[in-house]
Amino acid sequence: MALPAFLLVIGVLVTFHEFGHYVAARYCGVKVLEFSIGFGKPLLTWQRGETSWKIGWILLGGFVRMLDSREVPVSADELPRAFNQRPPWQKILISIAGPLANLLLAVVLFFVVMQGEQTRLLPYVGSVAPQSAAAAAGVLPGDRIRAVNDTEVADWHALRGGLGDAIALDGRMVLYLTRDGVDMTLAVDLPAFGLQQLDEQSLARLGLSPLRYHLALGELAPGGAAARAGLRQGDRLLGADGRLLTSWPAWVSYVQARPGQAIRLRIRRDGQLREVVLTPDSSERNGQKVGRIGAGALPDVAWQQKIEQQVTVGAGRRCSRRWHARLASWHPVCV
């Protein structure tokens, strides 16, 4: 599969490259004798006008052969149409027309691929990580962020840009949000939580995520602590060690803080209450031991549909929204 794809790409590039030379030569009045894609014995040959068109069996290059009095005798009436008889600027134009055609092809393909309909996420807060900068400021799941430091935000991409601006302003960040129809203003202390430079994990460290998960188990890793304890996909998590569980982020923090420690977990399965003893495995992260059970979260599809919005965007805007493909990394969905 890789070889045919490689030959197809090379064939397209060579064709556009040689066609650039051909068009420029015709524009300058130079007679084109032969246009060939590929080398070796021709697989296909046809004559159109004064040019012989060929496709060779080795599709790794091509050529455009023009009339040239240095190569073959040229009659007096066709001498003006010889390449070597054209002015210098025309020779230069014909020579660079091939690379320019490839450049034009790249630009056209870029806009074709990048143009189209995209999904953006409205600036609703799906989850707030416990003990994070956002949690300390009082941000709650369901809040809609309208502006950051007086700059309006239309989606999560703009929110990330506002975070970067706030970091540049010595960590001064004010969120203007709406909660249950009431407008609110919250100040977020970024430096106190180590948010002093913008990177891919800045929003995660801020504690905000557009995503929301049911407090239930998604896919389980075979042989993981959750699977060994008899847990199943779809189990609803109610409490741990007598404490009420309120959110998936809270559950992640609870597990990570207890590597190798038994947890008495209360769950609901098929409408029935059960108790399971779960002992998280111990793994190392950033030099510290954290608990892991080998379980993913169950996404809240209804919430995701609520915050998604289809928009038609151009190439530049589409490139700027590549962040959408990385949303899952903003919040710990596996533990």
Coordinates of C-alpha atoms in Angstrom, one line a residue:
M1 CA 0.0 0.0 0.0
A2 CA 2.9 2.4 0.8
L3 CA 4.6 1.9 -2.6
P4 CA 1.5 2.7 -4.7
A5 CA 0.8 5.8 -2.6
F6 CA 4.4 6.9 -3.0
L7 CA 4.3 6.5 -6.7
L8 CA 1.0 8.4 -6.9
V9 CA 2.4 11.3 -4.9
I10 CA 5.6 11.4 -7.0
G11 CA 3.5 11.2 -10.2
V12 CA 1.4 14.1 -9.2
L13 CA 4.4 16.2 -8.2
V14 CA 6.3 15.4 -11.4
T15 CA 3.2 16.1 -13.6
F16 CA 2.7 19.5 -12.1
H17 CA 6.4 20.3 -12.2
E18 CA 6.8 19.5 -15.9
F19 CA 3.4 21.1 -16.8
G20 CA 4.7 24.3 -15.3
H21 CA 7.7 24.2 -17.7
Y22 CA 5.3 23.3 -20.5
V23 CA 2.9 26.2 -19.9
A24 CA 5.7 28.7 -19.5
A25 CA 7.4 27.5 -22.7
R26 CA 4.1 27.8 -24.7
Y27 CA 3.5 31.3 -23.1
C28 CA 6.9 32.4 -24.3
G29 CA 6.4 31.0 -27.8
V30 CA 8.8 28.1 -27.5
K31 CA 8.0 25.0 -29.4
V32 CA 7.6 21.9 -27.2
L33 CA 8.6 18.7 -28.9
E34 CA 8.0 16.2 -26.1
F35 CA 6.3 16.0 -22.8
S36 CA 7.1 12.9 -20.8
I37 CA 6.1 11.7 -17.3
G38 CA 8.4 8.9 -16.3
F39 CA 11.5 7.4 -17.9
G40 CA 12.2 4.3 -19.8
K41 CA 10.2 2.7 -22.6
P42 CA 6.9 4.6 -23.0
L43 CA 3.8 2.8 -21.8
L44 CA 1.5 5.2 -23.5
T45 CA 2.2 7.7 -26.3
W46 CA 0.0 10.1 -28.2
Q47 CA 0.4 13.2 -30.4
R48 CA -1.5 16.3 -29.8
G49 CA -0.6 19.3 -31.9
E50 CA 3.1 19.6 -32.3
T51 CA 3.9 17.9 -29.0
S52 CA 4.4 14.2 -28.4
W53 CA 3.0 13.1 -25.0
K54 CA 4.4 10.1 -23.2
I55 CA 4.1 8.2 -20.0
G56 CA 7.1 6.1 -19.1
W57 CA 7.1 3.0 -16.9
I58 CA 9.6 4.5 -14.3
L59 CA 7.4 7.1 -12.6
L60 CA 10.3 8.8 -10.8
G61 CA 10.7 11.9 -12.9
G62 CA 9.9 13.5 -16.2
F63 CA 11.0 16.0 -18.8
V64 CA 9.9 18.6 -21.3
R65 CA 12.0 18.7 -24.5
M66 CA 11.9 22.0 -26.3
L67 CA 13.2 23.0 -29.7
D68 CA 16.8 24.0 -29.3
S69 CA 19.2 24.9 -32.2
R70 CA 22.1 23.6 -30.1
E71 CA 20.8 20.1 -30.2
V72 CA 19.3 19.7 -33.7
P73 CA 19.3 21.7 -37.0
V74 CA 16.4 24.2 -37.0
S75 CA 14.9 25.8 -40.0
A76 CA 15.0 29.6 -40.4
D77 CA 11.3 30.0 -40.0
E78 CA 11.2 28.0 -36.7
L79 CA 14.4 29.5 -35.3
P80 CA 12.6 32.2 -33.3
R81 CA 10.7 29.4 -31.5
A82 CA 13.9 27.7 -30.2
F83 CA 14.5 27.9 -26.5
N84 CA 18.1 29.1 -26.9
Q85 CA 16.9 32.0 -29.0
R86 CA 14.5 33.5 -26.5
P87 CA 15.4 36.5 -24.3
P88 CA 17.1 35.8 -20.9
W89 CA 14.1 36.6 -18.9
Q90 CA 12.0 34.1 -20.8
K91 CA 14.6 31.4 -20.3
I92 CA 14.6 32.1 -16.6
L93 CA 10.8 32.0 -16.5
I94 CA 10.6 28.7 -18.2
S95 CA 13.3 27.3 -15.9
I96 CA 11.6 28.3 -12.7
A97 CA 8.1 27.5 -13.8
G98 CA 8.4 23.9 -12.7
P99 CA 9.2 24.6 -9.0
L100 CA 6.6 27.5 -9.0
A101 CA 4.0 25.0 -10.2
N102 CA 4.8 22.7 -7.3
L103 CA 4.6 25.6 -4.9
L104 CA 1.2 26.6 -6.3
L105 CA 0.0 23.0 -5.9
A106 CA 1.1 22.9 -2.3
V107 CA -0.8 26.1 -1.6
V108 CA -3.9 24.9 -3.3
L109 CA -3.9 21.6 -1.6
F110 CA -3.3 23.3 1.8
F111 CA -6.5 25.4 1.4
V112 CA -8.5 22.5 0.0
V113 CA -7.7 20.3 2.9
M114 CA -8.0 22.9 5.6
Q115 CA -11.2 24.5 4.3
G116 CA -14.4 23.1 5.6
E117 CA -16.7 22.6 8.6
Q118 CA -15.2 22.2 12.1
T119 CA -16.5 21.6 15.5
R120 CA -15.7 24.2 18.2
L121 CA -16.5 23.9 21.9
L122 CA -18.5 26.7 23.5
P123 CA -16.8 28.0 26.7
Y124 CA -18.8 26.0 29.2
V125 CA -16.9 24.4 32.1
G126 CA -17.4 20.7 32.0
S127 CA -15.2 19.7 34.9
V128 CA -13.2 21.5 37.6
A129 CA -10.2 19.6 39.1
P130 CA -10.1 19.5 42.9
Q131 CA -7.5 21.7 44.7
S132 CA -6.8 23.6 41.4
A133 CA -6.6 27.3 40.7
A134 CA -10.0 27.3 39.2
A135 CA -11.5 25.4 42.2
A136 CA -9.9 27.8 44.6
A137 CA -11.4 30.8 42.7
G138 CA -14.9 29.2 42.9
V139 CA -15.5 28.1 39.4
L140 CA -18.1 25.3 39.1
P141 CA -19.0 22.8 36.4
G142 CA -21.7 24.3 34.2
D143 CA -20.4 27.8 34.3
R144 CA -20.2 29.6 31.0
I145 CA -17.1 31.8 30.7
R146 CA -17.9 35.0 28.8
A147 CA -14.6 36.9 29.1
V148 CA -11.1 36.7 30.5
N149 CA -9.6 40.1 31.6
D150 CA -12.2 42.0 29.6
T151 CA -11.5 40.0 26.5
E152 CA -14.6 38.1 25.3
V153 CA -14.1 34.4 24.5
A154 CA -16.3 32.6 22.0
D155 CA -14.8 29.1 22.5
W156 CA -12.2 27.1 24.4
H157 CA -9.5 28.1 21.9
A158 CA -10.1 31.7 22.8
L159 CA -10.1 30.8 26.5
R160 CA -6.7 29.3 26.2
G161 CA -5.5 32.5 24.5
G162 CA -6.9 34.5 27.3
L163 CA -5.0 32.3 29.8
G164 CA -1.8 33.0 27.9
D165 CA -2.4 36.7 28.0
A166 CA -3.1 36.5 31.8
I167 CA 0.2 34.7 32.4
A168 CA 1.9 37.5 30.5
L169 CA 0.2 40.0 32.8
D170 CA 2.1 38.6 35.9
G171 CA -0.7 36.1 36.5
R172 CA -3.6 38.5 36.9
M173 CA -6.7 36.7 35.6
V174 CA -10.3 37.7 36.1
L175 CA -13.0 35.4 34.8
Y176 CA -16.4 36.9 33.8
L177 CA -18.9 34.1 33.8
T178 CA -22.6 33.2 33.9
R179 CA -24.0 30.7 36.4
D180 CA -27.7 29.8 36.4
G181 CA -28.5 33.1 34.5
V182 CA -26.5 35.2 36.9
D183 CA -23.3 37.1 35.8
M184 CA -20.4 36.7 38.1
T185 CA -16.8 37.8 38.4
L186 CA -14.0 35.6 39.8
A187 CA -10.3 36.3 40.4
V188 CA -7.9 33.5 39.7
D189 CA -4.5 33.4 41.4
L190 CA -2.3 31.8 38.7
P191 CA 1.2 32.2 40.3
A192 CA 0.0 30.5 43.5
F193 CA -0.6 27.3 41.5
G194 CA 2.6 27.4 39.4
L195 CA 1.0 28.8 36.3
Q196 CA 3.9 31.0 35.1
Q197 CA 4.2 29.9 31.5
L198 CA 1.9 28.7 28.8
D199 CA 2.2 25.1 27.5
E200 CA 0.0 22.2 26.5
Q201 CA -0.9 21.4 30.1
S202 CA -1.7 24.9 31.2
L203 CA -5.5 24.5 31.1
A204 CA -5.2 21.2 33.0
R205 CA -3.1 22.9 35.7
L206 CA -5.7 25.7 35.8
G207 CA -8.2 22.9 36.6
L208 CA -10.6 23.6 33.8
S209 CA -11.9 21.2 31.2
P210 CA -14.7 21.5 28.7
L211 CA -15.3 17.7 29.0
R212 CA -17.6 16.1 31.4
Y213 CA -17.7 12.4 32.5
H214 CA -20.2 10.3 34.3
L215 CA -19.1 9.0 37.6
A216 CA -18.9 5.6 36.1
L217 CA -16.3 3.3 34.7
G218 CA -15.5 3.2 31.0
E219 CA -13.1 0.9 29.3
L220 CA -11.0 -1.2 31.7
A221 CA -7.4 -2.3 31.1
P222 CA -7.0 -6.1 31.1
G223 CA -5.2 -7.1 34.2
G224 CA -5.5 -3.7 35.8
A225 CA -6.4 -3.2 39.5
A226 CA -10.0 -2.4 38.5
A227 CA -10.4 -5.6 36.4
R228 CA -8.8 -7.7 39.1
A229 CA -11.2 -6.4 41.7
G230 CA -14.1 -7.5 39.6
L231 CA -15.3 -4.1 38.4
R232 CA -17.0 -3.8 35.0
Q233 CA -17.5 -1.1 32.4
G234 CA -20.6 0.9 33.3
D235 CA -20.3 0.5 37.1
R236 CA -21.6 3.6 38.8
L237 CA -19.3 4.9 41.5
L238 CA -21.1 6.1 44.6
G239 CA -18.7 6.3 47.5
A240 CA -15.2 5.3 48.7
D241 CA -14.3 4.5 52.2
G242 CA -17.6 5.9 53.5
R243 CA -17.1 9.2 51.6
L244 CA -19.5 10.3 48.9
L245 CA -18.0 10.6 45.5
T246 CA -19.1 13.7 43.6
S247 CA -17.2 13.8 40.3
W248 CA -14.8 11.9 38.2
P249 CA -11.9 14.4 38.8
A250 CA -12.4 13.9 42.6
W251 CA -12.3 10.1 42.1
V252 CA -9.0 10.4 40.1
S253 CA -7.4 12.5 42.8
Y254 CA -8.6 10.0 45.5
V255 CA -7.1 7.0 43.7
Q256 CA -3.8 8.7 42.8
A257 CA -3.3 9.6 46.5
R258 CA -3.6 6.0 47.6
P259 CA -1.1 3.7 45.8
G260 CA -1.1 0.2 47.2
Q261 CA -3.9 1.1 49.7
A262 CA -7.1 -0.8 49.8
I263 CA -10.3 1.3 49.0
R264 CA -13.7 0.1 50.0
L265 CA -15.7 1.1 46.9
R266 CA -19.5 1.4 46.8
I267 CA -21.0 0.9 43.3
R268 CA -24.3 0.4 41.5
R269 CA -24.5 -2.3 38.9
D270 CA -27.6 -3.2 37.0
G271 CA -29.7 -1.3 39.7
Q272 CA -28.1 -3.2 42.6
L273 CA -25.7 -1.8 45.2
R274 CA -22.4 -3.6 45.7
E275 CA -19.3 -3.1 47.7
V276 CA -15.9 -3.9 46.2
V277 CA -12.4 -3.8 47.7
L278 CA -10.1 -2.1 45.3
T279 CA -6.3 -1.8 45.7
P280 CA -4.7 0.7 43.3
D281 CA -1.4 -0.3 41.7
S282 CA 1.6 1.9 42.4
S283 CA 3.2 3.8 39.5
E284 CA 5.7 6.6 39.4
R285 CA 5.0 10.0 37.9
N286 CA 7.3 13.0 38.1
G287 CA 9.3 11.3 40.8
Q288 CA 6.3 10.5 43.0
K289 CA 4.3 7.3 43.5
V290 CA 0.6 7.6 42.4
G291 CA -2.2 5.1 42.4
R292 CA -3.6 3.6 39.2
I293 CA -6.5 1.2 38.7
G294 CA -6.5 0.8 34.9
A295 CA -9.9 2.4 34.2
G296 CA -11.2 5.1 31.9
A297 CA -14.1 7.4 32.4
L298 CA -17.5 7.1 30.7
P299 CA -18.0 10.3 28.6
D300 CA -21.2 12.4 29.1
V301 CA -22.4 12.4 25.5
A302 CA -25.3 14.7 26.1
W303 CA -23.0 17.3 27.6
Q304 CA -20.6 17.1 24.7
Q305 CA -23.5 17.6 22.2
K306 CA -24.6 20.7 24.2
I307 CA -21.2 22.5 24.0
E308 CA -20.3 21.5 20.4
Q309 CA -21.0 23.9 17.7
Q310 CA -20.4 23.4 13.9
V311 CA -18.7 26.3 12.2
T312 CA -17.4 26.8 8.7
V313 CA -13.8 27.9 8.9
G314 CA -10.9 28.8 6.6
A315 CA -7.4 27.4 6.6
G316 CA -6.0 29.6 9.2
R317 CA -8.8 29.1 11.7
R318 CA -8.9 25.4 11.1
C319 CA -5.2 25.2 11.9
S320 CA -5.7 27.2 15.0
R321 CA -8.3 24.6 16.2
R322 CA -6.0 21.6 16.2
W323 CA -6.3 21.9 19.9
H324 CA -9.7 20.2 19.7
A325 CA -8.0 16.9 19.0
R326 CA -6.1 17.2 22.2
L327 CA -9.0 18.0 24.5
A328 CA -8.9 14.6 26.2
S329 CA -5.4 15.3 27.5
W330 CA -6.5 18.4 29.4
H331 CA -8.2 16.4 32.0
P332 CA -7.3 13.0 33.6
V333 CA -9.8 10.6 32.0
C334 CA -7.9 7.4 32.9
V335 CA -6.7 6.4 36.3

